Short mmCIF file of C-alpha atoms and ligand atoms in Angstrom, two decimals:
data_model
loop_
_atom_site.label_atom_id
_atom_site.label_comp_id
_atom_site.label_asym_id
_atom_site.label_seq_id
_atom_site.Cartn_x
_atom_site.Cartn_y
_atom_site.Cartn_z
CA MET A 19 -96.09 10.05 119.75
CA GLU A 20 -92.67 10.90 118.39
CA ARG A 21 -92.59 11.12 114.62
CA THR A 22 -89.62 10.03 112.51
CA TYR A 23 -89.25 11.10 108.91
CA PHE A 24 -87.57 8.41 106.82
CA ASP A 25 -88.94 9.58 103.43
CA ASN A 26 -86.30 12.09 102.36
CA SER A 27 -86.09 10.82 98.80
CA ALA A 28 -89.68 12.03 98.40
CA THR A 29 -88.88 15.43 99.84
CA THR A 30 -86.85 16.97 102.67
CA ARG A 31 -87.47 19.32 105.55
CA MET A 32 -86.30 22.80 104.70
CA ASP A 33 -83.19 23.95 106.49
CA ARG A 34 -84.10 26.98 108.68
CA ARG A 35 -81.12 28.89 107.31
CA VAL A 36 -82.62 28.48 103.82
CA MET A 37 -86.03 29.67 104.99
CA GLU A 38 -84.55 32.73 106.67
CA GLU A 39 -82.68 33.71 103.54
CA MET A 40 -85.86 33.35 101.47
CA LEU A 41 -88.27 35.28 103.72
CA PRO A 42 -87.43 38.89 102.73
CA TYR A 43 -88.07 38.00 99.08
CA PHE A 44 -91.76 37.46 99.82
CA ASP A 45 -92.71 40.76 101.45
CA GLN A 46 -89.79 43.20 101.27
CA ARG A 47 -87.68 42.51 98.20
CA TYR A 48 -90.53 41.30 96.05
CA GLY A 49 -89.57 42.98 92.77
CA ASN A 50 -89.63 41.41 89.35
CA ALA A 51 -86.03 40.75 88.31
CA SER A 52 -86.73 42.27 84.88
CA SER A 53 -87.82 45.64 86.34
CA MET A 54 -85.43 48.60 86.11
CA HIS A 55 -86.14 50.09 89.57
CA SER A 56 -84.39 49.24 92.83
CA PHE A 57 -86.89 46.47 93.68
CA GLY A 58 -86.12 44.82 90.35
CA ARG A 59 -82.38 45.19 90.82
CA GLU A 60 -82.57 43.58 94.28
CA ALA A 61 -84.38 40.60 92.82
CA TYR A 62 -81.93 40.39 89.92
CA ASP A 63 -78.92 40.48 92.25
CA ALA A 64 -80.42 37.79 94.47
CA ILE A 65 -80.93 35.52 91.46
CA GLU A 66 -77.39 36.11 90.30
CA LEU A 67 -75.99 35.25 93.74
CA ALA A 68 -77.99 32.00 93.68
CA ARG A 69 -76.68 31.34 90.18
CA GLU A 70 -73.09 31.78 91.38
CA ARG A 71 -73.67 29.41 94.28
CA THR A 72 -75.29 26.81 92.05
CA ALA A 73 -72.57 27.08 89.42
CA LYS A 74 -69.86 26.71 92.06
CA ALA A 75 -71.49 23.60 93.52
CA LEU A 76 -71.61 21.92 90.10
CA GLY A 77 -68.26 23.07 88.73
CA ALA A 78 -70.04 25.21 86.15
CA THR A 79 -69.99 28.84 85.12
CA THR A 80 -72.89 31.15 85.91
CA ARG A 81 -73.88 31.34 82.24
CA GLU A 82 -74.43 27.60 82.27
CA VAL A 83 -77.15 27.62 84.98
CA VAL A 84 -80.84 27.78 83.97
CA PHE A 85 -83.40 27.94 86.78
CA THR A 86 -86.57 25.88 86.32
CA SER A 87 -89.57 24.75 88.34
CA GLY A 88 -87.90 21.52 89.50
CA GLY A 89 -86.38 18.22 88.51
CA THR A 90 -89.19 17.25 86.17
CA GLU A 91 -88.94 20.42 84.13
CA SER A 92 -85.14 20.23 84.05
CA ASP A 93 -85.33 16.67 82.69
CA ASN A 94 -87.88 17.73 80.07
CA LEU A 95 -85.80 20.71 78.99
CA ALA A 96 -82.65 18.59 78.79
CA ILE A 97 -84.18 15.78 76.75
CA GLN A 98 -86.72 17.59 74.58
CA GLY A 99 -84.44 20.58 74.29
CA ALA A 100 -81.36 18.66 73.20
CA ALA A 101 -83.24 16.26 70.94
CA PHE A 102 -85.19 18.91 69.01
CA ALA A 103 -82.15 21.18 68.71
CA ASN A 104 -79.93 18.42 67.33
CA ILE A 105 -82.41 16.75 65.03
CA ALA A 106 -80.24 17.50 61.97
CA LYS A 107 -77.51 15.30 63.42
CA GLY A 108 -79.62 12.28 64.32
CA ARG A 109 -82.73 10.99 66.01
CA HIS A 110 -81.43 8.40 68.43
CA ILE A 111 -81.65 8.75 72.23
CA ILE A 112 -80.28 6.27 74.77
CA THR A 113 -81.52 6.02 78.35
CA THR A 114 -82.08 3.23 80.89
CA ALA A 115 -85.08 1.22 81.91
CA PHE A 116 -84.94 2.42 85.49
CA GLU A 117 -84.92 6.21 85.18
CA HIS A 118 -87.38 8.41 87.02
CA HIS A 119 -90.66 8.93 85.14
CA ALA A 120 -89.59 12.52 84.43
CA VAL A 121 -87.00 11.04 82.07
CA LEU A 122 -88.81 7.87 81.00
CA HIS A 123 -92.08 9.53 80.08
CA THR A 124 -90.24 12.32 78.27
CA CYS A 125 -88.36 9.67 76.30
CA HIS A 126 -91.66 7.92 75.50
CA PHE A 127 -92.91 11.26 74.19
CA MET A 128 -89.77 11.66 72.06
CA GLY A 129 -90.53 8.21 70.68
CA SER A 130 -93.87 9.57 69.49
CA GLN A 131 -92.06 12.51 67.82
CA GLY A 132 -90.02 10.41 65.41
CA PHE A 133 -87.03 9.70 67.64
CA ARG A 134 -85.74 6.19 68.28
CA VAL A 135 -85.12 5.48 71.96
CA THR A 136 -82.96 2.65 73.30
CA TYR A 137 -83.62 1.63 76.92
CA LEU A 138 -80.48 0.05 78.36
CA PRO A 139 -80.99 -2.75 80.87
CA VAL A 140 -79.54 -2.68 84.39
CA ASP A 141 -78.20 -5.66 86.31
CA GLY A 142 -79.82 -7.17 89.41
CA GLN A 143 -78.35 -4.44 91.58
CA GLY A 144 -79.33 -1.59 89.29
CA LEU A 145 -76.03 -0.93 87.52
CA VAL A 146 -75.74 0.00 83.85
CA ASP A 147 -73.00 -1.93 82.04
CA PRO A 148 -70.83 0.58 80.13
CA GLU A 149 -70.30 -2.11 77.48
CA ASP A 150 -74.05 -2.05 76.81
CA LEU A 151 -73.84 1.68 76.22
CA LYS A 152 -70.90 1.24 73.84
CA ARG A 153 -72.87 -1.33 71.86
CA ALA A 154 -75.98 0.85 71.72
CA MET A 155 -74.21 3.97 70.41
CA THR A 156 -74.73 4.74 66.70
CA LYS A 157 -73.78 7.64 64.44
CA GLU A 158 -77.35 8.84 64.92
CA THR A 159 -77.10 9.03 68.73
CA ILE A 160 -77.57 12.61 69.88
CA LEU A 161 -78.29 12.17 73.57
CA VAL A 162 -77.51 9.69 76.35
CA SER A 163 -79.42 10.18 79.61
CA VAL A 164 -78.52 8.14 82.70
CA MET A 165 -79.43 9.12 86.25
CA ALA A 166 -76.61 9.70 88.75
CA ALA A 167 -78.37 7.71 91.48
CA ASN A 168 -81.70 5.95 91.55
CA ASN A 169 -84.52 7.38 93.63
CA GLU A 170 -85.98 4.03 94.67
CA VAL A 171 -83.09 1.66 95.33
CA GLY A 172 -80.26 4.21 95.58
CA THR A 173 -77.83 2.58 93.14
CA ILE A 174 -75.09 4.98 91.96
CA GLN A 175 -74.10 4.81 88.29
CA PRO A 176 -70.58 5.17 86.83
CA ILE A 177 -71.50 8.54 85.39
CA ARG A 178 -68.02 9.68 84.42
CA GLU A 179 -67.38 6.50 82.43
CA LEU A 180 -70.79 6.60 80.75
CA GLY A 181 -70.31 10.27 79.89
CA ALA A 182 -66.94 9.51 78.31
CA ILE A 183 -68.50 6.79 76.14
CA ALA A 184 -71.28 9.15 75.05
CA HIS A 185 -68.71 11.80 74.12
CA GLU A 186 -66.49 9.36 72.22
CA GLY A 187 -69.54 8.49 70.14
CA GLY A 188 -70.24 12.18 69.48
CA SER A 189 -73.34 12.36 71.70
CA LEU A 190 -74.39 14.73 74.47
CA PHE A 191 -74.62 13.31 78.00
CA HIS A 192 -77.40 14.22 80.44
CA THR A 193 -77.69 13.07 84.02
CA ASP A 194 -80.62 13.40 86.39
CA ALA A 195 -78.80 14.20 89.62
CA VAL A 196 -81.94 15.05 91.58
CA GLN A 197 -81.20 12.44 94.26
CA SER A 198 -77.44 12.83 94.45
CA ILE A 199 -76.84 16.55 94.97
CA ALA A 200 -75.18 17.22 98.33
CA LYS A 201 -74.65 13.47 98.68
CA LEU A 202 -72.15 12.81 95.88
CA PRO A 203 -69.54 15.28 94.66
CA VAL A 204 -70.06 16.51 91.11
CA ASP A 205 -67.99 18.49 88.66
CA ILE A 206 -69.59 18.68 85.27
CA ALA A 207 -66.34 19.04 83.31
CA SER A 208 -64.42 16.13 84.83
CA ASP A 209 -67.58 14.00 85.05
CA ASN A 210 -68.21 14.42 81.29
CA ILE A 211 -71.66 15.93 81.83
CA ASP A 212 -73.29 18.28 79.31
CA LEU A 213 -76.65 18.60 81.04
CA ILE A 214 -77.47 18.02 84.71
CA SER A 215 -80.86 18.26 86.41
CA ILE A 216 -81.28 19.22 90.07
CA SER A 217 -84.22 19.98 92.37
CA ALA A 218 -84.04 22.09 95.54
CA HIS A 219 -86.58 20.22 97.66
CA LYS A 220 -84.40 17.11 97.69
CA PHE A 221 -81.59 18.92 99.52
CA HIS A 222 -83.44 20.93 102.18
CA GLY A 223 -84.52 23.73 99.85
CA PRO A 224 -88.01 24.75 98.73
CA LYS A 225 -90.34 22.78 96.45
CA GLY A 226 -91.11 23.98 92.93
CA VAL A 227 -87.64 25.16 91.98
CA GLY A 228 -84.74 23.43 90.28
CA ALA A 229 -82.05 24.03 87.73
CA LEU A 230 -80.64 22.59 84.56
CA CYS A 231 -76.97 23.16 84.00
CA VAL A 232 -76.22 23.41 80.29
CA ARG A 233 -72.58 23.26 79.28
CA LYS A 234 -71.26 26.02 77.07
CA GLY A 235 -71.83 25.25 73.41
CA VAL A 236 -74.70 22.79 73.97
CA LYS A 237 -77.66 23.70 71.78
CA LEU A 238 -81.13 23.44 73.33
CA ARG A 239 -84.57 24.29 72.06
CA PRO A 240 -86.77 25.77 74.81
CA VAL A 241 -89.82 23.91 76.06
CA VAL A 242 -91.50 27.05 77.45
CA TYR A 243 -91.74 30.17 75.28
CA GLY A 244 -92.47 33.69 76.49
CA GLY A 245 -90.62 36.72 77.80
CA GLY A 246 -87.14 35.31 77.25
CA GLN A 247 -85.96 34.94 80.86
CA GLU A 248 -83.06 32.59 81.58
CA ARG A 249 -81.42 33.43 78.26
CA GLY A 250 -84.57 32.44 76.44
CA LEU A 251 -84.36 28.85 77.66
CA ARG A 252 -87.00 29.17 80.36
CA SER A 253 -89.41 32.06 80.03
CA SER A 254 -91.61 33.17 82.95
CA THR A 255 -91.09 35.64 85.79
CA GLU A 256 -88.44 34.12 88.01
CA ASN A 257 -89.43 32.48 91.29
CA VAL A 258 -87.10 34.73 93.26
CA PRO A 259 -87.64 33.33 96.80
CA GLY A 260 -87.39 29.79 95.43
CA ILE A 261 -84.21 30.51 93.50
CA VAL A 262 -82.71 32.24 96.55
CA GLY A 263 -83.60 29.14 98.58
CA LEU A 264 -82.05 26.80 96.02
CA GLY A 265 -78.83 28.81 96.04
CA LYS A 266 -78.60 28.81 99.82
CA ALA A 267 -79.52 25.13 100.10
CA ILE A 268 -76.94 23.97 97.58
CA LYS A 269 -74.26 26.10 99.21
CA ILE A 270 -74.99 24.62 102.64
CA GLY A 271 -75.46 21.13 101.23
CA VAL A 272 -72.13 21.03 99.46
CA SER A 273 -70.11 22.76 102.17
CA GLU A 274 -71.46 20.41 104.87
CA MET A 275 -71.58 17.32 102.66
CA GLU A 276 -68.67 15.44 104.20
CA ASP A 277 -70.12 15.47 107.72
CA SER A 278 -73.71 14.85 106.77
CA VAL A 279 -72.82 11.98 104.42
CA ALA A 280 -70.75 10.30 107.15
CA ARG A 281 -73.67 10.59 109.59
CA MET A 282 -76.17 9.21 107.09
CA VAL A 283 -73.90 6.31 106.11
CA ALA A 284 -73.60 5.25 109.76
CA ILE A 285 -77.38 5.36 110.26
CA ARG A 286 -78.08 3.68 106.90
CA ASP A 287 -75.70 0.84 107.66
CA ARG A 288 -77.20 0.32 111.10
CA LEU A 289 -80.67 0.16 109.55
CA ILE A 290 -79.56 -2.28 106.85
CA ASP A 291 -77.51 -4.56 109.09
CA GLY A 292 -80.02 -4.43 111.94
CA THR A 293 -82.99 -5.25 109.72
CA LEU A 294 -81.31 -7.99 107.69
CA SER A 295 -79.83 -9.71 110.74
CA SER A 296 -82.97 -9.70 112.86
CA LEU A 297 -85.60 -10.66 110.28
CA GLU A 298 -86.04 -13.76 108.15
CA GLY A 299 -87.25 -13.39 104.58
CA CYS A 300 -85.89 -9.88 104.22
CA PHE A 301 -83.58 -8.73 101.40
CA LEU A 302 -81.81 -5.56 100.38
CA ASN A 303 -82.59 -4.16 96.92
CA GLY A 304 -79.95 -2.23 95.00
CA HIS A 305 -76.17 -2.36 95.33
CA ARG A 306 -74.73 -2.86 98.80
CA THR A 307 -71.88 -0.35 98.45
CA LYS A 308 -72.54 1.67 95.27
CA ARG A 309 -75.59 3.12 96.95
CA LEU A 310 -76.68 6.54 98.12
CA CYS A 311 -75.66 7.37 101.68
CA ASN A 312 -79.31 7.90 102.61
CA ASN A 313 -81.02 4.87 101.03
CA ALA A 314 -82.07 1.54 102.50
CA HIS A 315 -84.54 -0.37 100.33
CA PHE A 316 -85.86 -3.73 101.52
CA ARG A 317 -88.05 -6.50 100.22
CA PHE A 318 -89.97 -8.56 102.76
CA ASP A 319 -91.46 -11.95 101.99
CA LEU A 320 -95.17 -12.39 102.77
CA VAL A 321 -95.83 -8.75 103.54
CA GLU A 322 -97.58 -6.09 101.46
CA GLY A 323 -95.51 -2.91 101.23
CA GLU A 324 -98.58 -0.69 101.68
CA ALA A 325 -99.56 -2.50 104.87
CA LEU A 326 -96.03 -2.10 106.15
CA VAL A 327 -95.97 1.64 105.38
CA LEU A 328 -99.36 2.15 107.07
CA SER A 329 -98.39 0.11 110.13
CA LEU A 330 -95.12 2.01 110.45
CA ASP A 331 -97.02 5.29 110.07
CA MET A 332 -99.21 4.30 113.02
CA LYS A 333 -96.03 3.92 115.05
CA GLY A 334 -94.79 7.35 113.90
CA PHE A 335 -92.42 6.34 111.07
CA ALA A 336 -92.87 8.00 107.67
CA THR A 337 -91.56 5.59 105.04
CA SER A 338 -92.47 4.60 101.52
CA THR A 339 -92.85 1.56 99.31
CA GLY A 340 -90.79 3.17 96.57
CA SER A 341 -90.96 6.40 94.67
CA ALA A 342 -93.42 9.03 95.92
CA CYS A 343 -94.69 9.43 92.41
CA SER A 344 -95.74 5.81 92.11
CA THR A 345 -96.84 4.98 95.63
CA ARG A 346 -100.40 6.00 94.96
CA SER A 347 -100.69 3.61 92.07
CA ALA A 348 -100.98 -0.13 92.49
CA GLU A 349 -98.62 -0.80 89.61
CA THR A 350 -95.42 -2.74 90.16
CA SER A 351 -92.41 -0.47 90.36
CA HIS A 352 -90.67 -0.20 86.98
CA VAL A 353 -87.38 0.12 88.86
CA LEU A 354 -87.74 -3.25 90.61
CA LYS A 355 -88.95 -4.75 87.34
CA ALA A 356 -85.78 -3.46 85.63
CA LEU A 357 -83.74 -5.11 88.39
CA GLY A 358 -85.43 -8.40 87.55
CA VAL A 359 -87.47 -8.61 90.78
CA ARG A 360 -90.58 -10.73 90.16
CA PRO A 361 -93.84 -8.75 90.55
CA GLU A 362 -94.97 -10.99 93.42
CA ASP A 363 -91.67 -10.32 95.22
CA SER A 364 -91.73 -6.58 94.68
CA ARG A 365 -94.98 -6.24 96.64
CA GLY A 366 -93.26 -6.26 100.01
CA SER A 367 -91.02 -3.26 99.33
CA LEU A 368 -90.01 -0.68 101.88
CA ARG A 369 -87.79 2.33 101.28
CA LEU A 370 -86.17 4.21 104.14
CA SER A 371 -84.52 7.41 102.98
CA LEU A 372 -82.55 9.56 105.38
CA SER A 373 -81.43 13.14 105.71
CA LYS A 374 -78.88 14.98 107.80
CA PHE A 375 -81.63 15.56 110.36
CA ASN A 376 -82.08 11.87 111.21
CA THR A 377 -80.41 10.38 114.28
CA MET A 378 -79.09 6.99 115.37
CA GLU A 379 -81.77 6.95 118.10
CA GLU A 380 -84.43 7.04 115.40
CA ALA A 381 -82.77 4.09 113.68
CA GLU A 382 -82.73 2.14 116.95
CA ARG A 383 -86.41 2.92 117.55
CA PHE A 384 -87.20 1.70 114.03
CA LEU A 385 -85.29 -1.53 114.62
CA GLY A 386 -87.24 -1.98 117.85
CA ALA A 387 -90.55 -1.70 115.97
CA ILE A 388 -90.07 -3.40 112.61
CA GLY A 389 -89.80 -7.01 113.83
CA GLU A 390 -93.14 -7.00 115.59
CA ILE A 391 -94.90 -5.24 112.70
CA VAL A 392 -93.60 -7.71 110.12
CA ALA A 393 -94.48 -10.67 112.36
CA ARG A 394 -98.03 -9.36 112.85
CA LEU A 395 -98.56 -8.73 109.13
CA ARG A 396 -97.18 -12.16 108.26
CA SER A 397 -99.48 -13.82 110.76
CA MET A 398 -102.37 -12.23 108.84
CA ALA A 399 -101.08 -13.40 105.44
CA PRO A 400 -103.19 -16.13 103.83
CA ARG A 401 -102.10 -19.61 104.96
CA ALA A 402 -101.39 -20.62 101.35
CA ALA A 403 -98.92 -17.75 100.96
CA ARG A 404 -97.22 -18.60 104.27
CA SER A 405 -96.64 -22.17 103.17
CA GLY A 406 -95.36 -20.96 99.81
CA GLY A 407 -98.47 -22.13 97.96
CA ALA A 408 -99.55 -18.76 96.47
N1 PLP B 27 -85.75 12.82 89.09
C1 PLP B 27 -85.60 12.07 90.20
C2 PLP B 27 -84.52 11.05 90.24
C3 PLP B 27 -86.46 12.24 91.28
O1 PLP B 27 -86.31 11.49 92.37
C4 PLP B 27 -87.49 13.21 91.21
C5 PLP B 27 -88.45 13.39 92.30
O2 PLP B 27 -88.75 12.48 93.04
C6 PLP B 27 -87.58 13.99 90.03
C7 PLP B 27 -86.71 13.76 89.00
C8 PLP B 27 -88.62 15.05 89.90
O3 PLP B 27 -88.24 16.18 90.62
P1 PLP B 27 -89.32 17.31 91.00
O4 PLP B 27 -90.18 16.75 92.07
O5 PLP B 27 -88.51 18.47 91.47
O6 PLP B 27 -90.05 17.63 89.75
#
């Protein structure tokens, strides 16, 4: 059976060119970047090349790039780091109700540490209203954190405008760009970003490595203490192969972005239009146009998302009901809840997330399979539900 991977928001297949660049750093150039000998210098140079590539992709300088273990750690360092370092100025943080748990749970933690956190609402398509941010800003606000694009429904936020509002109010601006790197252009200076989180495994790099870009002059308190690597902001022996992979992946991702985005948009639109036009009781979640090039997120009446994902898996399609982090829990998605989707309606969710490796043929095969699967699952739904009684 042919297998099709439509779960690229969870993680992506590594690009072979990335893997090849990483390989020597496992068994030939395996030095510790802090060592003085030639092995150490090789590792150090490799990290610095990756730092240059990362900085270039984000419009930053090399001194502004801090390598971490991934998106989660970058979000923690940004939020905890900025909040604890700026406590003398204020104790107010603003974020949104539909951030990834790496941001939300960190903000909950900050709430337990004496900070006040405001959770901005989003509209029915997942957009933050800049006027809401203006109203929420106070003299005490030290950090605003809004994701560049949502991992479940793909809605893209007006980051530049939100960043400008944060700055006008004297606050720092952080964005979780884990889902948008190599899909949306970014330049931290013109986009008014002080802190930006990225994660290599979302753009065809390795898992377990990410970066936080920290604009010059931004004060952060470390989350991890130790040997003082990464200018004291992230101690621990550097993950050299991972960092090399991140650098290569971001370089490829950004230089090939135009072509790969155009391909993904064409496939995404075929999936959206084909599904909505051929099936009754099927809706698109998130914004129709302000949406990631690789995201199609549906809601089906009278179908359980888990049953849909399992049935599709049996036909060779890897999909998801929402975020990979929440799919193993039976809880309603906080993202759909923030969009105002009723819990009973959010149960039939299906996310298709693409990468540059997907093809139009795969989309056509999916469209050939989905109708029959949905019809079969609906025929098994309790009669009361089918007649609208439950
Ligand atoms: N932020 C967003 C928006 C994500 O989608 C994810 C992962 O799904 C993360 C953060 C966490 O990244 P990582 O898996 O690298 O810790």
